[in-house]
XYZ file of C-alpha atoms in Angstrom:
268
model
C 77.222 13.824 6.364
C 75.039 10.880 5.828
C 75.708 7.822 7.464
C 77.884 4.225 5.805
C 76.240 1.418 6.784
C 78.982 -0.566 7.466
C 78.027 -3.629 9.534
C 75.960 -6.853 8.645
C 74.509 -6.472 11.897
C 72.626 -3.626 10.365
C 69.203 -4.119 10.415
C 68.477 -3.072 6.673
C 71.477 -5.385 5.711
C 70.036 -8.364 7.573
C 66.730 -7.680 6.061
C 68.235 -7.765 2.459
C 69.793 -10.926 3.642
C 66.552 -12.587 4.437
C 64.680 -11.124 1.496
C 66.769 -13.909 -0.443
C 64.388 -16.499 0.909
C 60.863 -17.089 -0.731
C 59.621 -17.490 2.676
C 60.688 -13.654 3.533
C 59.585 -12.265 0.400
C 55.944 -13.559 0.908
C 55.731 -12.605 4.666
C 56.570 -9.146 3.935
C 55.193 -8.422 0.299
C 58.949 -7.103 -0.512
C 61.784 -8.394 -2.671
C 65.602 -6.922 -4.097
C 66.421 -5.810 -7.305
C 69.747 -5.562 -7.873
C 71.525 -3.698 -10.711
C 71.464 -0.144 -12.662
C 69.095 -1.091 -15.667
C 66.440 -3.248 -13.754
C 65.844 -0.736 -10.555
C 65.557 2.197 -13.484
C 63.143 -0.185 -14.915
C 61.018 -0.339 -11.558
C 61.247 3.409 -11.000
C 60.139 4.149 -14.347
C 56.970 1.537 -14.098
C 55.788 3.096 -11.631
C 56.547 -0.055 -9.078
C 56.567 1.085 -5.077
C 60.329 1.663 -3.832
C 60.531 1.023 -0.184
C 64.394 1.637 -0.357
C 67.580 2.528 -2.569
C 70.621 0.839 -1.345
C 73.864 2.607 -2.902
C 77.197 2.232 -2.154
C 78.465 5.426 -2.938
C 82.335 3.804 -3.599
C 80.848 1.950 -6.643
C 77.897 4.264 -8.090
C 79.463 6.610 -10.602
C 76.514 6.820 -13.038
C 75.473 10.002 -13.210
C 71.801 9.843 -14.194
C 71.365 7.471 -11.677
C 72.559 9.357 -8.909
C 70.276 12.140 -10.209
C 67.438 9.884 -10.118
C 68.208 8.720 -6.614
C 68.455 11.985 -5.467
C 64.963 12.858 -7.145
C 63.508 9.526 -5.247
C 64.940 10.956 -2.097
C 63.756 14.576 -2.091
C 60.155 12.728 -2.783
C 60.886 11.007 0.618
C 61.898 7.428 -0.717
C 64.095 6.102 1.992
C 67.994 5.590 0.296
C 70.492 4.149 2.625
C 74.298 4.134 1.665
C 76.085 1.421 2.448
C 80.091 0.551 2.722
C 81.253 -0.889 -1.040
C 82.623 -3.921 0.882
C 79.251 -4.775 2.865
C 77.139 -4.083 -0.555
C 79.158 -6.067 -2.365
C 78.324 -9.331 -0.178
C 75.119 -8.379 -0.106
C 74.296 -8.113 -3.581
C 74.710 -11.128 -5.701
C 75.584 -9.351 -8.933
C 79.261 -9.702 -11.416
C 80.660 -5.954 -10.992
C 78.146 -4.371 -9.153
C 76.785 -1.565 -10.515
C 76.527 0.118 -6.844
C 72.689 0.582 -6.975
C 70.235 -1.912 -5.491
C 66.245 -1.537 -4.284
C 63.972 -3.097 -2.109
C 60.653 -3.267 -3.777
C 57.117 -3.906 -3.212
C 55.484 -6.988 -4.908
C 52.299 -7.235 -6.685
C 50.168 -10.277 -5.867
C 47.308 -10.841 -8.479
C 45.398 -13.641 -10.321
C 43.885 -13.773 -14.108
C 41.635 -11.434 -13.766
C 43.903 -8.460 -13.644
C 45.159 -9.521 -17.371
C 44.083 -7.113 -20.297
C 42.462 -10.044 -22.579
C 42.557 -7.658 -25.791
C 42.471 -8.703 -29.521
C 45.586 -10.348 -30.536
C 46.977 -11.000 -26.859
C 49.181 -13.590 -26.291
C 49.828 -14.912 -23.003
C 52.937 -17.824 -21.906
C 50.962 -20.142 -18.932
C 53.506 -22.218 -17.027
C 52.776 -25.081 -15.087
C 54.317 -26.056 -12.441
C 58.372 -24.764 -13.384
C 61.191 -24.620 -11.072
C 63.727 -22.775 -12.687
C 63.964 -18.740 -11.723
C 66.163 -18.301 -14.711
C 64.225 -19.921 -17.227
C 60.990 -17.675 -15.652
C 63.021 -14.320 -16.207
C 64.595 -15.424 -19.174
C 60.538 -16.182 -20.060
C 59.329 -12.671 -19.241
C 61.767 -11.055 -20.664
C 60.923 -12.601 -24.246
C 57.517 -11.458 -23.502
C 58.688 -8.231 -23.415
C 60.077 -8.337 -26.564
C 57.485 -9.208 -28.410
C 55.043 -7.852 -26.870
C 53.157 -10.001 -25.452
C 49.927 -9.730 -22.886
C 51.501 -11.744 -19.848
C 52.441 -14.799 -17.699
C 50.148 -17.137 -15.822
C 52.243 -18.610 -13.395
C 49.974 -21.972 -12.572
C 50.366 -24.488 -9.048
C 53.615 -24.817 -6.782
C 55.742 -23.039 -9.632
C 58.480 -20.662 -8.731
C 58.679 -17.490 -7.338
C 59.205 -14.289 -10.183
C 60.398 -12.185 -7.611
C 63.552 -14.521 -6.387
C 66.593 -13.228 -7.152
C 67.791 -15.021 -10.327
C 64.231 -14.592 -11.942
C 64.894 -10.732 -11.121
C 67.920 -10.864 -12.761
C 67.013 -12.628 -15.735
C 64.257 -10.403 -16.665
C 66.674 -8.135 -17.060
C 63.980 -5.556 -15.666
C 61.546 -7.188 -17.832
C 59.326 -8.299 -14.569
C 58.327 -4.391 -14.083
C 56.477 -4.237 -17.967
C 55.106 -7.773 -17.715
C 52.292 -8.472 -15.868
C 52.977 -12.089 -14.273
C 49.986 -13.477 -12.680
C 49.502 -16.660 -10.321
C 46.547 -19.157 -10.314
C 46.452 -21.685 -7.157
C 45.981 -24.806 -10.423
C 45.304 -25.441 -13.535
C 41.134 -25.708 -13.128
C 41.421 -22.052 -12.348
C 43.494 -21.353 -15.254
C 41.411 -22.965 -17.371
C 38.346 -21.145 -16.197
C 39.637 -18.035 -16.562
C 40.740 -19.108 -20.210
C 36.969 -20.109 -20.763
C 35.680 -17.169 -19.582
C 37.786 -15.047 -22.097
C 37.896 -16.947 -25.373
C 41.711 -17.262 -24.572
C 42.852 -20.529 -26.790
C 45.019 -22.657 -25.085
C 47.942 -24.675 -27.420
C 49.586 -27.147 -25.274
C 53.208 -27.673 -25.864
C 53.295 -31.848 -26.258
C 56.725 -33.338 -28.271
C 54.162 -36.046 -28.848
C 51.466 -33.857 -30.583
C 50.095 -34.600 -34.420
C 50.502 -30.904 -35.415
C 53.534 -28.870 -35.840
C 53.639 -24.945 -34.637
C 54.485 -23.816 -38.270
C 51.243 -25.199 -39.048
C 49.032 -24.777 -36.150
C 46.914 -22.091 -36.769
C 46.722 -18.911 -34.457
C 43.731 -17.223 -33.281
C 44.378 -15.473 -30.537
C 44.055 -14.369 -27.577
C 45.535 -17.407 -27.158
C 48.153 -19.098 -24.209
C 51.277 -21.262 -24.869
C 50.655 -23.315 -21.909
C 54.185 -24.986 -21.110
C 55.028 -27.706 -18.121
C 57.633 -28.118 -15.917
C 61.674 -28.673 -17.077
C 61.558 -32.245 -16.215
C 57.935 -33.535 -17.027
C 56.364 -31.587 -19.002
C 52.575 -31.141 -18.978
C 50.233 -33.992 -17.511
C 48.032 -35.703 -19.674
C 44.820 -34.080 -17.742
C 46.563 -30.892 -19.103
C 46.910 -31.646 -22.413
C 43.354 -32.866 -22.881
C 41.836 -30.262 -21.663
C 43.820 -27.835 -24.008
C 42.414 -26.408 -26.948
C 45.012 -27.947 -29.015
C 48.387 -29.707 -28.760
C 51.008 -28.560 -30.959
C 54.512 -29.860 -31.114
C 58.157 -28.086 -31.881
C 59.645 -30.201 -34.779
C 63.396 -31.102 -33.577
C 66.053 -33.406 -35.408
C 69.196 -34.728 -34.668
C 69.196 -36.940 -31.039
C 67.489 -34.240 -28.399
C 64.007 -34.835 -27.767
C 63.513 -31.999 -26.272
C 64.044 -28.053 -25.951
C 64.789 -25.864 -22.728
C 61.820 -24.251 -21.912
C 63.039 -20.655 -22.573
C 63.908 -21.632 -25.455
C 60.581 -23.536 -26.696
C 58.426 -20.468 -25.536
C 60.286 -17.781 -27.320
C 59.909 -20.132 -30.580
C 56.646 -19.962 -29.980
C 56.257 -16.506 -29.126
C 58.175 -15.380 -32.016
C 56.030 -17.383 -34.210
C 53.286 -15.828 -33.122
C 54.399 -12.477 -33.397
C 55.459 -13.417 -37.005
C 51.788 -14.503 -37.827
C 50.608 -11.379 -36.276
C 52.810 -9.487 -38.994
C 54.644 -7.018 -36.480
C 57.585 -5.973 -37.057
């Protein structure tokens, strides 16, 4: 019979533990997914599994445990674990039973597909993991090209970024460029546009025309972008807002822009 992992002493359990800190993640290249729909989503990108945790008590699912047994019999490691030890070790409402340890991708610009019509979201500088996941996973719905993750900004593969994405992060590619003079090389180099979100800009999105590729380049929650930023953009554009806020979440501001620009694009 295979073994319960029982004990936090385990050293797979302290491992998932650690793997909750940035620090961990980037030492060992690895981070944890947590939930039913996103590890499917990994598994089915095509995104290296170094582990399946399952707590047998709690995973009921039946395709699931069919995949898990097809990831085992291909020699992906799948430790079981006690329901009462997974359940403080995975930070999830009602887990679903099913967790993964997962390699992560490190890449810059470069790895982007700049094709007609691509839109990319560039983020300076954010600090929120659920506004990033909540981010990508707009992306994904409208199909955009990417994220360009720009400076100190936060990590995609912490855990509430993860969980935001809602498994989003595995058909997104999410890139990261050490500041914004790289970024704006890279843009350069690939007649990628760059519209600067500004609350103080002349032109309104409705208005602004599109020619992509183009980049919503956003700033950080509590600044916004600096004014070296915003000049060197190719254009500032502004989301009109009434009433006494004077300004938008940034989830929120880049899926108005990214729906707009899916709009103009005339997908459906």
């Amino acid at each position: 019979m295979t073994d319960i992992i029982s004990s936090a002493a385990n050293p797979l359990a302290k491992r998932v533990k650690l793997l909750a800190n940035r620090k961990h993640r980037r030492r060992e290249g690895a981070f944890v997914v947590e939930g039913l729909q996103p590890v499917w989503a990994a598994v089915e990108a095509g995104w290296e599994v170094e582990t399946f945790l399952v707590a047998p008590g709690l995973l009921t699912h039946q395709p699931a445990l069919r995949m898990v047994e097809e990831q085992e019999r291909a020699g992906v490691a799948v430790a079981r674990f006690a329901t009462e030890l997974f359940q403080r070790l995975v930070d999830r409402d009602g887990p679903s039973g099913i967790a993964a340890v997962v390699r992560s991708r490190a890449g810059g610009p470069e790895s982007l597909d700049v094709r007609p019509g691509a839109v990319f979201v560039a983020l300076h500088r954010i600090a929120n993991p659920g506004n990033l996941g909540t981010i990508i996973r707009t992306v994904d719905a409208v199909g955009g090209a990417g994220v360009v993750l720009i400076g100190d900004t936060v990590d995609p593969y912490a855990p509430a970024a993860v969980k935001a994405s809602m498994g989003s992060l595995f058909a997104v590619d999410v890139v990261h460029t050490p500041g914004a003079p790289e970024f704006f090389a890279w843009a350069a180099a690939h007649g990628v546009e760059v519209l600067a979100t500004s609350g103080s800009a002349d032109e309104d999105h409705w208005s602004a025309a599109y020619e992509p590729p183009l980049a919503f380049l956003l700033g950080s929650e509590r600044e916004g972008l600096p004014a070296d930023l915003l000049d060197r953009a190719s254009r500032q554009v502004r989301i009109p807002m009434v009433g006494t806020v004077d300004s938008l979440n940034i989830g929120v501001a880049a899926s108005i822009m990214l729906y707009e620009a899916r709009r103009r694009s005339g997908s459906r």
